[in-house]
């Protein structure tokens, strides 16, 4: 019986496939570059406007990407108009407390749900994740009334106690720890180690990528939060940075001084950018490895 030889693609077909792949790659790169420029341009405009002393009364239109009257007086005015340093330090205190409490809760619960087999683990995870579907606006008033009853309003405990329930962090930690070898725990148990020693000595050093990811996520969440601090804090000495920026607009009334507000906003972004620069490599690593099974 004669066997028909496989038909090889002809040269024109190969050239067509290469052309199609090049066009697809070019289209993807074009879309990504256009999206990147769209996202970066407003930030560049904000930074340039923050140095424009002439824009303290009115922002020039059409928007200019170079200050007409370059000056550092806008930053000097931003630092003297409101106590930005105090608000930044207050936000650091809140962010550090929330990060420590939420990461402690998420790492331990994620490890337990991933490596310790107990009855009802799946139900616990489902219940924890179901809390993420409830908007904060629905629980805001009951939470305010609860803290008012226990006399914790106008304290930073209104941020620290809710951090114990970090369902998204629990899910991230479980997914990440699922990809770590379970044999490490079994070997440690054979050597006589307890669960209290296995996690901090063996698994915690391996969780640095997801640790860094949760740090930046929680830091951004605390740093950008406005509604809950506005409800829970009454003492101006305890205001966070977003409340400070909001009061900057309010205190100036109709004379909002746009370029000075831009300068204050740029100052408030410095800690976020510095933190992201230090944790960037861990964040990329955690995104690449989370969910990869053993």
mmCIF file of C-alpha atoms in Angstrom:
data_model
loop_
_atom_site.group_PDB
_atom_site.id
_atom_site.type_symbol
_atom_site.label_atom_id
_atom_site.label_comp_id
_atom_site.label_asym_id
_atom_site.label_seq_id
_atom_site.Cartn_x
_atom_site.Cartn_y
_atom_site.Cartn_z
ATOM 1 C CA UNK A 1 0.000 0.000 0.000
ATOM 2 C CA UNK A 2 1.405 3.368 -1.007
ATOM 3 C CA UNK A 3 1.755 5.868 1.767
ATOM 4 C CA UNK A 4 1.155 9.438 0.861
ATOM 5 C CA UNK A 5 3.971 11.699 1.974
ATOM 6 C CA UNK A 6 2.907 14.558 4.258
ATOM 7 C CA UNK A 7 2.401 17.806 2.456
ATOM 8 C CA UNK A 8 4.841 20.461 3.575
ATOM 9 C CA UNK A 9 3.701 24.071 3.692
ATOM 10 C CA UNK A 10 4.804 26.017 0.718
ATOM 11 C CA UNK A 11 7.029 29.070 0.907
ATOM 12 C CA UNK A 12 4.179 31.567 0.285
ATOM 13 C CA UNK A 13 2.172 30.017 3.151
ATOM 14 C CA UNK A 14 5.160 30.252 5.505
ATOM 15 C CA UNK A 15 5.673 33.877 4.579
ATOM 16 C CA UNK A 16 1.983 34.509 5.213
ATOM 17 C CA UNK A 17 2.150 32.974 8.689
ATOM 18 C CA UNK A 18 5.244 35.037 9.550
ATOM 19 C CA UNK A 19 3.567 38.209 8.307
ATOM 20 C CA UNK A 20 0.450 37.435 10.358
ATOM 21 C CA UNK A 21 2.513 36.838 13.491
ATOM 22 C CA UNK A 22 4.467 40.060 12.977
ATOM 23 C CA UNK A 23 1.234 42.011 12.476
ATOM 24 C CA UNK A 24 -0.280 40.521 15.633
ATOM 25 C CA UNK A 25 2.841 41.321 17.654
ATOM 26 C CA UNK A 26 2.895 44.859 16.280
ATOM 27 C CA UNK A 27 -0.802 45.366 17.105
ATOM 28 C CA UNK A 28 -0.318 44.108 20.677
ATOM 29 C CA UNK A 29 2.723 46.337 21.195
ATOM 30 C CA UNK A 30 0.863 49.337 19.780
ATOM 31 C CA UNK A 31 -2.115 48.789 22.092
ATOM 32 C CA UNK A 32 0.144 48.333 25.128
ATOM 33 C CA UNK A 33 2.183 51.441 24.308
ATOM 34 C CA UNK A 34 -0.976 53.499 23.750
ATOM 35 C CA UNK A 35 -2.421 52.308 27.064
ATOM 36 C CA UNK A 36 0.864 53.062 28.860
ATOM 37 C CA UNK A 37 1.027 56.588 27.431
ATOM 38 C CA UNK A 38 -2.618 57.166 28.387
ATOM 39 C CA UNK A 39 -1.863 56.172 31.970
ATOM 40 C CA UNK A 40 1.466 58.009 32.318
ATOM 41 C CA UNK A 41 0.544 61.353 30.698
ATOM 42 C CA UNK A 42 -1.784 62.559 33.511
ATOM 43 C CA UNK A 43 0.909 61.726 36.072
ATOM 44 C CA UNK A 44 3.562 63.642 34.097
ATOM 45 C CA UNK A 45 1.183 66.589 33.731
ATOM 46 C CA UNK A 46 0.515 66.586 37.492
ATOM 47 C CA UNK A 47 4.250 66.614 38.297
ATOM 48 C CA UNK A 48 4.986 69.400 35.796
ATOM 49 C CA UNK A 49 2.056 71.479 37.030
ATOM 50 C CA UNK A 50 3.241 71.075 40.621
ATOM 51 C CA UNK A 51 6.353 73.110 39.737
ATOM 52 C CA UNK A 52 4.397 75.896 37.990
ATOM 53 C CA UNK A 53 4.052 78.872 40.343
ATOM 54 C CA UNK A 54 1.989 80.665 37.716
ATOM 55 C CA UNK A 55 -0.666 77.925 37.879
ATOM 56 C CA UNK A 56 -1.403 78.482 41.565
ATOM 57 C CA UNK A 57 -4.554 80.398 40.623
ATOM 58 C CA UNK A 58 -5.592 78.898 37.293
ATOM 59 C CA UNK A 59 -4.397 75.858 35.394
ATOM 60 C CA UNK A 60 -3.470 76.809 31.818
ATOM 61 C CA UNK A 61 -5.633 75.401 29.053
ATOM 62 C CA UNK A 62 -4.834 73.581 26.861
ATOM 63 C CA UNK A 63 -2.717 71.577 29.352
ATOM 64 C CA UNK A 64 0.980 72.343 29.271
ATOM 65 C CA UNK A 65 3.650 69.748 29.991
ATOM 66 C CA UNK A 66 6.251 72.350 30.908
ATOM 67 C CA UNK A 67 5.781 74.918 33.698
ATOM 68 C CA UNK A 68 5.573 78.519 32.509
ATOM 69 C CA UNK A 69 6.984 79.812 35.802
ATOM 70 C CA UNK A 70 9.158 76.982 37.246
ATOM 71 C CA UNK A 71 9.580 77.300 40.987
ATOM 72 C CA UNK A 72 9.876 75.276 44.196
ATOM 73 C CA UNK A 73 7.652 77.767 45.994
ATOM 74 C CA UNK A 74 4.669 75.546 45.274
ATOM 75 C CA UNK A 75 6.186 72.774 47.409
ATOM 76 C CA UNK A 76 7.122 75.249 50.131
ATOM 77 C CA UNK A 77 3.536 76.521 50.163
ATOM 78 C CA UNK A 78 2.167 72.959 50.224
ATOM 79 C CA UNK A 79 4.267 72.104 53.284
ATOM 80 C CA UNK A 80 3.338 75.282 55.156
ATOM 81 C CA UNK A 81 -0.369 75.465 54.269
ATOM 82 C CA UNK A 82 -1.245 72.205 56.042
ATOM 83 C CA UNK A 83 0.784 69.919 58.279
ATOM 84 C CA UNK A 84 1.553 67.346 55.587
ATOM 85 C CA UNK A 85 4.442 65.791 57.518
ATOM 86 C CA UNK A 86 2.176 65.011 60.469
ATOM 87 C CA UNK A 87 -0.478 63.505 58.193
ATOM 88 C CA UNK A 88 2.131 61.381 56.416
ATOM 89 C CA UNK A 89 3.487 60.114 59.741
ATOM 90 C CA UNK A 90 -0.059 59.331 60.907
ATOM 91 C CA UNK A 91 -0.657 57.348 57.718
ATOM 92 C CA UNK A 92 2.586 55.458 58.317
ATOM 93 C CA UNK A 93 1.454 54.516 61.833
ATOM 94 C CA UNK A 94 -1.905 53.282 60.544
ATOM 95 C CA UNK A 95 -0.348 51.463 57.580
ATOM 96 C CA UNK A 96 2.283 49.679 59.691
ATOM 97 C CA UNK A 97 -0.306 48.534 62.225
ATOM 98 C CA UNK A 98 -2.735 47.323 59.559
ATOM 99 C CA UNK A 99 0.021 45.536 57.616
ATOM 100 C CA UNK A 100 1.403 43.717 60.667
ATOM 101 C CA UNK A 101 -2.023 42.560 61.886
ATOM 102 C CA UNK A 102 -3.467 41.630 58.492
ATOM 103 C CA UNK A 103 -0.345 39.764 57.318
ATOM 104 C CA UNK A 104 -0.117 37.848 60.595
ATOM 105 C CA UNK A 105 -3.731 36.771 60.186
ATOM 106 C CA UNK A 106 -3.523 36.007 56.453
ATOM 107 C CA UNK A 107 -0.261 34.034 56.579
ATOM 108 C CA UNK A 108 -1.341 31.840 59.475
ATOM 109 C CA UNK A 109 -4.827 31.180 58.101
ATOM 110 C CA UNK A 110 -3.472 30.571 54.593
ATOM 111 C CA UNK A 111 -0.938 28.077 55.927
ATOM 112 C CA UNK A 112 -3.588 26.281 57.983
ATOM 113 C CA UNK A 113 -6.000 26.020 55.052
ATOM 114 C CA UNK A 114 -3.253 24.817 52.722
ATOM 115 C CA UNK A 115 -1.170 22.348 54.742
ATOM 116 C CA UNK A 116 -3.177 21.352 57.819
ATOM 117 C CA UNK A 117 -5.980 18.983 56.900
ATOM 118 C CA UNK A 118 -9.021 19.542 59.114
ATOM 119 C CA UNK A 119 -12.733 19.069 58.667
ATOM 120 C CA UNK A 120 -14.514 22.101 57.262
ATOM 121 C CA UNK A 121 -11.430 23.786 55.775
ATOM 122 C CA UNK A 122 -13.179 24.326 52.448
ATOM 123 C CA UNK A 123 -16.235 25.812 54.175
ATOM 124 C CA UNK A 124 -14.048 28.187 56.172
ATOM 125 C CA UNK A 125 -12.381 29.414 52.986
ATOM 126 C CA UNK A 126 -15.732 29.886 51.223
ATOM 127 C CA UNK A 127 -17.125 31.852 54.166
ATOM 128 C CA UNK A 128 -14.024 34.029 54.271
ATOM 129 C CA UNK A 129 -14.173 34.739 50.544
ATOM 130 C CA UNK A 130 -17.915 35.428 50.715
ATOM 131 C CA UNK A 131 -17.195 38.451 52.915
ATOM 132 C CA UNK A 132 -15.369 40.003 49.958
ATOM 133 C CA UNK A 133 -18.646 40.187 48.031
ATOM 134 C CA UNK A 134 -20.187 42.544 50.609
ATOM 135 C CA UNK A 135 -19.432 46.192 49.715
ATOM 136 C CA UNK A 136 -17.832 48.272 52.435
ATOM 137 C CA UNK A 137 -20.658 50.806 52.102
ATOM 138 C CA UNK A 138 -23.083 48.186 53.478
ATOM 139 C CA UNK A 139 -21.015 47.473 56.592
ATOM 140 C CA UNK A 140 -19.739 51.000 57.149
ATOM 141 C CA UNK A 141 -22.608 52.227 59.345
ATOM 142 C CA UNK A 142 -22.868 49.053 61.489
ATOM 143 C CA UNK A 143 -19.089 49.132 61.924
ATOM 144 C CA UNK A 144 -19.243 52.786 62.958
ATOM 145 C CA UNK A 145 -22.000 52.064 65.487
ATOM 146 C CA UNK A 146 -20.054 49.105 66.899
ATOM 147 C CA UNK A 147 -16.882 51.129 67.445
ATOM 148 C CA UNK A 148 -18.971 53.926 68.943
ATOM 149 C CA UNK A 149 -20.483 51.500 71.466
ATOM 150 C CA UNK A 150 -17.074 50.234 72.578
ATOM 151 C CA UNK A 151 -15.667 53.801 72.659
ATOM 152 C CA UNK A 152 -12.922 53.264 70.079
ATOM 153 C CA UNK A 153 -13.880 56.012 67.648
ATOM 154 C CA UNK A 154 -11.214 58.636 67.015
ATOM 155 C CA UNK A 155 -8.513 56.033 67.716
ATOM 156 C CA UNK A 156 -6.416 53.979 65.350
ATOM 157 C CA UNK A 157 -8.047 50.788 66.636
ATOM 158 C CA UNK A 158 -10.826 51.440 64.104
ATOM 159 C CA UNK A 159 -8.228 50.490 61.470
ATOM 160 C CA UNK A 160 -6.356 47.768 63.336
ATOM 161 C CA UNK A 161 -9.233 45.525 64.462
ATOM 162 C CA UNK A 162 -10.905 45.156 61.007
ATOM 163 C CA UNK A 163 -7.469 44.188 59.636
ATOM 164 C CA UNK A 164 -7.810 40.836 61.399
ATOM 165 C CA UNK A 165 -10.230 39.805 58.657
ATOM 166 C CA UNK A 166 -8.088 40.011 55.508
ATOM 167 C CA UNK A 167 -9.925 37.456 53.376
ATOM 168 C CA UNK A 168 -8.172 38.355 50.135
ATOM 169 C CA UNK A 169 -4.790 37.941 51.813
ATOM 170 C CA UNK A 170 -5.847 34.550 53.174
ATOM 171 C CA UNK A 171 -6.778 33.457 49.662
ATOM 172 C CA UNK A 172 -3.488 34.700 48.214
ATOM 173 C CA UNK A 173 -1.449 32.970 50.917
ATOM 174 C CA UNK A 174 -3.316 29.695 50.500
ATOM 175 C CA UNK A 175 -2.773 29.726 46.742
ATOM 176 C CA UNK A 176 0.905 30.502 47.163
ATOM 177 C CA UNK A 177 1.548 27.945 49.912
ATOM 178 C CA UNK A 178 -0.285 25.309 47.852
ATOM 179 C CA UNK A 179 2.662 25.497 45.475
ATOM 180 C CA UNK A 180 5.227 24.839 48.203
ATOM 181 C CA UNK A 181 6.267 21.220 48.867
ATOM 182 C CA UNK A 182 4.223 19.510 51.551
ATOM 183 C CA UNK A 183 7.130 17.147 52.193
ATOM 184 C CA UNK A 184 8.862 19.950 54.093
ATOM 185 C CA UNK A 185 6.153 19.870 56.748
ATOM 186 C CA UNK A 186 6.114 16.077 56.873
ATOM 187 C CA UNK A 187 9.878 15.914 57.353
ATOM 188 C CA UNK A 188 9.723 18.523 60.095
ATOM 189 C CA UNK A 189 6.963 16.604 61.888
ATOM 190 C CA UNK A 190 9.061 13.426 61.736
ATOM 191 C CA UNK A 191 11.953 15.364 63.292
ATOM 192 C CA UNK A 192 9.679 16.357 66.167
ATOM 193 C CA UNK A 193 8.860 19.943 65.198
ATOM 194 C CA UNK A 194 5.490 21.437 66.116
ATOM 195 C CA UNK A 195 3.176 23.422 63.862
ATOM 196 C CA UNK A 196 4.188 26.568 65.754
ATOM 197 C CA UNK A 197 7.791 25.994 64.700
ATOM 198 C CA UNK A 198 7.252 24.633 61.185
ATOM 199 C CA UNK A 199 5.616 27.724 59.747
ATOM 200 C CA UNK A 200 8.001 30.464 60.982
ATOM 201 C CA UNK A 201 11.161 28.419 60.411
ATOM 202 C CA UNK A 202 10.382 26.639 57.140
ATOM 203 C CA UNK A 203 7.475 28.182 55.245
ATOM 204 C CA UNK A 204 7.657 31.852 56.238
ATOM 205 C CA UNK A 205 11.071 32.447 54.553
ATOM 206 C CA UNK A 206 9.638 30.905 51.372
ATOM 207 C CA UNK A 207 6.628 33.248 51.477
ATOM 208 C CA UNK A 208 8.588 36.475 50.935
ATOM 209 C CA UNK A 209 7.178 37.108 47.421
ATOM 210 C CA UNK A 210 3.545 36.900 48.534
ATOM 211 C CA UNK A 211 4.514 38.756 51.723
ATOM 212 C CA UNK A 212 5.810 41.680 49.661
ATOM 213 C CA UNK A 213 2.724 41.655 47.451
ATOM 214 C CA UNK A 214 0.376 41.897 50.419
ATOM 215 C CA UNK A 215 2.502 44.656 51.965
ATOM 216 C CA UNK A 216 2.154 46.883 48.909
ATOM 217 C CA UNK A 217 -1.556 46.075 48.489
ATOM 218 C CA UNK A 218 -2.359 46.862 52.112
ATOM 219 C CA UNK A 219 -0.141 49.946 52.114
ATOM 220 C CA UNK A 220 -1.911 51.323 49.048
ATOM 221 C CA UNK A 221 -5.297 50.533 50.543
ATOM 222 C CA UNK A 222 -4.530 52.377 53.780
ATOM 223 C CA UNK A 223 -2.714 55.252 52.088
ATOM 224 C CA UNK A 224 -5.580 55.971 49.672
ATOM 225 C CA UNK A 225 -8.479 55.430 52.090
ATOM 226 C CA UNK A 226 -10.662 58.478 52.675
ATOM 227 C CA UNK A 227 -14.259 57.563 53.600
ATOM 228 C CA UNK A 228 -13.574 55.479 56.712
ATOM 229 C CA UNK A 229 -11.002 57.899 58.232
ATOM 230 C CA UNK A 230 -13.424 60.737 57.519
ATOM 231 C CA UNK A 231 -16.110 58.971 59.569
ATOM 232 C CA UNK A 232 -13.968 57.527 62.344
ATOM 233 C CA UNK A 233 -11.481 60.331 63.081
ATOM 234 C CA UNK A 234 -12.445 63.670 64.616
ATOM 235 C CA UNK A 235 -9.147 64.959 65.983
ATOM 236 C CA UNK A 236 -7.158 66.808 63.266
ATOM 237 C CA UNK A 237 -3.922 65.682 64.933
ATOM 238 C CA UNK A 238 -4.822 62.082 63.975
ATOM 239 C CA UNK A 239 -5.808 62.744 60.362
ATOM 240 C CA UNK A 240 -4.280 60.571 57.644
ATOM 241 C CA UNK A 241 -2.768 61.955 54.455
ATOM 242 C CA UNK A 242 -5.933 61.712 52.370
ATOM 243 C CA UNK A 243 -7.899 63.639 54.988
ATOM 244 C CA UNK A 244 -5.115 66.191 55.044
ATOM 245 C CA UNK A 245 -5.322 66.658 51.273
ATOM 246 C CA UNK A 246 -9.111 66.916 51.476
ATOM 247 C CA UNK A 247 -8.837 69.563 54.186
ATOM 248 C CA UNK A 248 -6.322 71.378 51.959
ATOM 249 C CA UNK A 249 -9.066 71.849 49.356
ATOM 250 C CA UNK A 250 -11.685 72.704 51.955
ATOM 251 C CA UNK A 251 -9.636 75.296 53.809
ATOM 252 C CA UNK A 252 -8.830 77.199 50.638
ATOM 253 C CA UNK A 253 -12.456 77.467 49.568
ATOM 254 C CA UNK A 254 -12.821 79.007 46.107
ATOM 255 C CA UNK A 255 -9.093 79.738 45.879
ATOM 256 C CA UNK A 256 -7.937 76.162 45.577
ATOM 257 C CA UNK A 257 -4.472 76.969 44.219
ATOM 258 C CA UNK A 258 -4.246 74.033 41.786
ATOM 259 C CA UNK A 259 -0.476 73.849 41.423
ATOM 260 C CA UNK A 260 0.021 73.815 45.200
ATOM 261 C CA UNK A 261 -2.525 71.011 45.517
ATOM 262 C CA UNK A 262 -0.581 69.132 42.829
ATOM 263 C CA UNK A 263 2.610 69.652 44.830
ATOM 264 C CA UNK A 264 0.980 68.289 47.990
ATOM 265 C CA UNK A 265 -0.284 65.295 46.035
ATOM 266 C CA UNK A 266 3.194 64.606 44.638
ATOM 267 C CA UNK A 267 4.636 64.704 48.160
ATOM 268 C CA UNK A 268 2.031 62.185 49.301
ATOM 269 C CA UNK A 269 3.027 59.809 46.475
ATOM 270 C CA UNK A 270 6.722 59.627 47.403
ATOM 271 C CA UNK A 271 6.353 56.891 50.087
ATOM 272 C CA UNK A 272 4.268 54.741 47.732
ATOM 273 C CA UNK A 273 6.817 54.991 44.926
ATOM 274 C CA UNK A 274 9.754 54.245 47.248
ATOM 275 C CA UNK A 275 8.013 51.201 48.721
ATOM 276 C CA UNK A 276 7.119 49.882 45.280
ATOM 277 C CA UNK A 277 10.701 50.305 44.038
ATOM 278 C CA UNK A 278 11.997 48.133 46.885
ATOM 279 C CA UNK A 279 9.314 45.426 46.594
ATOM 280 C CA UNK A 280 8.857 45.306 42.816
ATOM 281 C CA UNK A 281 10.903 42.171 42.184
ATOM 282 C CA UNK A 282 9.060 40.236 44.891
ATOM 283 C CA UNK A 283 5.676 41.296 43.515
ATOM 284 C CA UNK A 284 6.536 40.069 40.016
ATOM 285 C CA UNK A 285 7.823 36.796 41.449
ATOM 286 C CA UNK A 286 4.676 36.192 43.478
ATOM 287 C CA UNK A 287 2.429 36.867 40.489
ATOM 288 C CA UNK A 288 4.478 34.417 38.415
ATOM 289 C CA UNK A 289 4.403 31.634 41.013
ATOM 290 C CA UNK A 290 1.038 31.971 42.774
ATOM 291 C CA UNK A 291 -1.248 29.134 41.781
ATOM 292 C CA UNK A 292 1.480 26.907 40.317
ATOM 293 C CA UNK A 293 0.924 23.477 41.793
ATOM 294 C CA UNK A 294 3.632 21.225 43.098
#
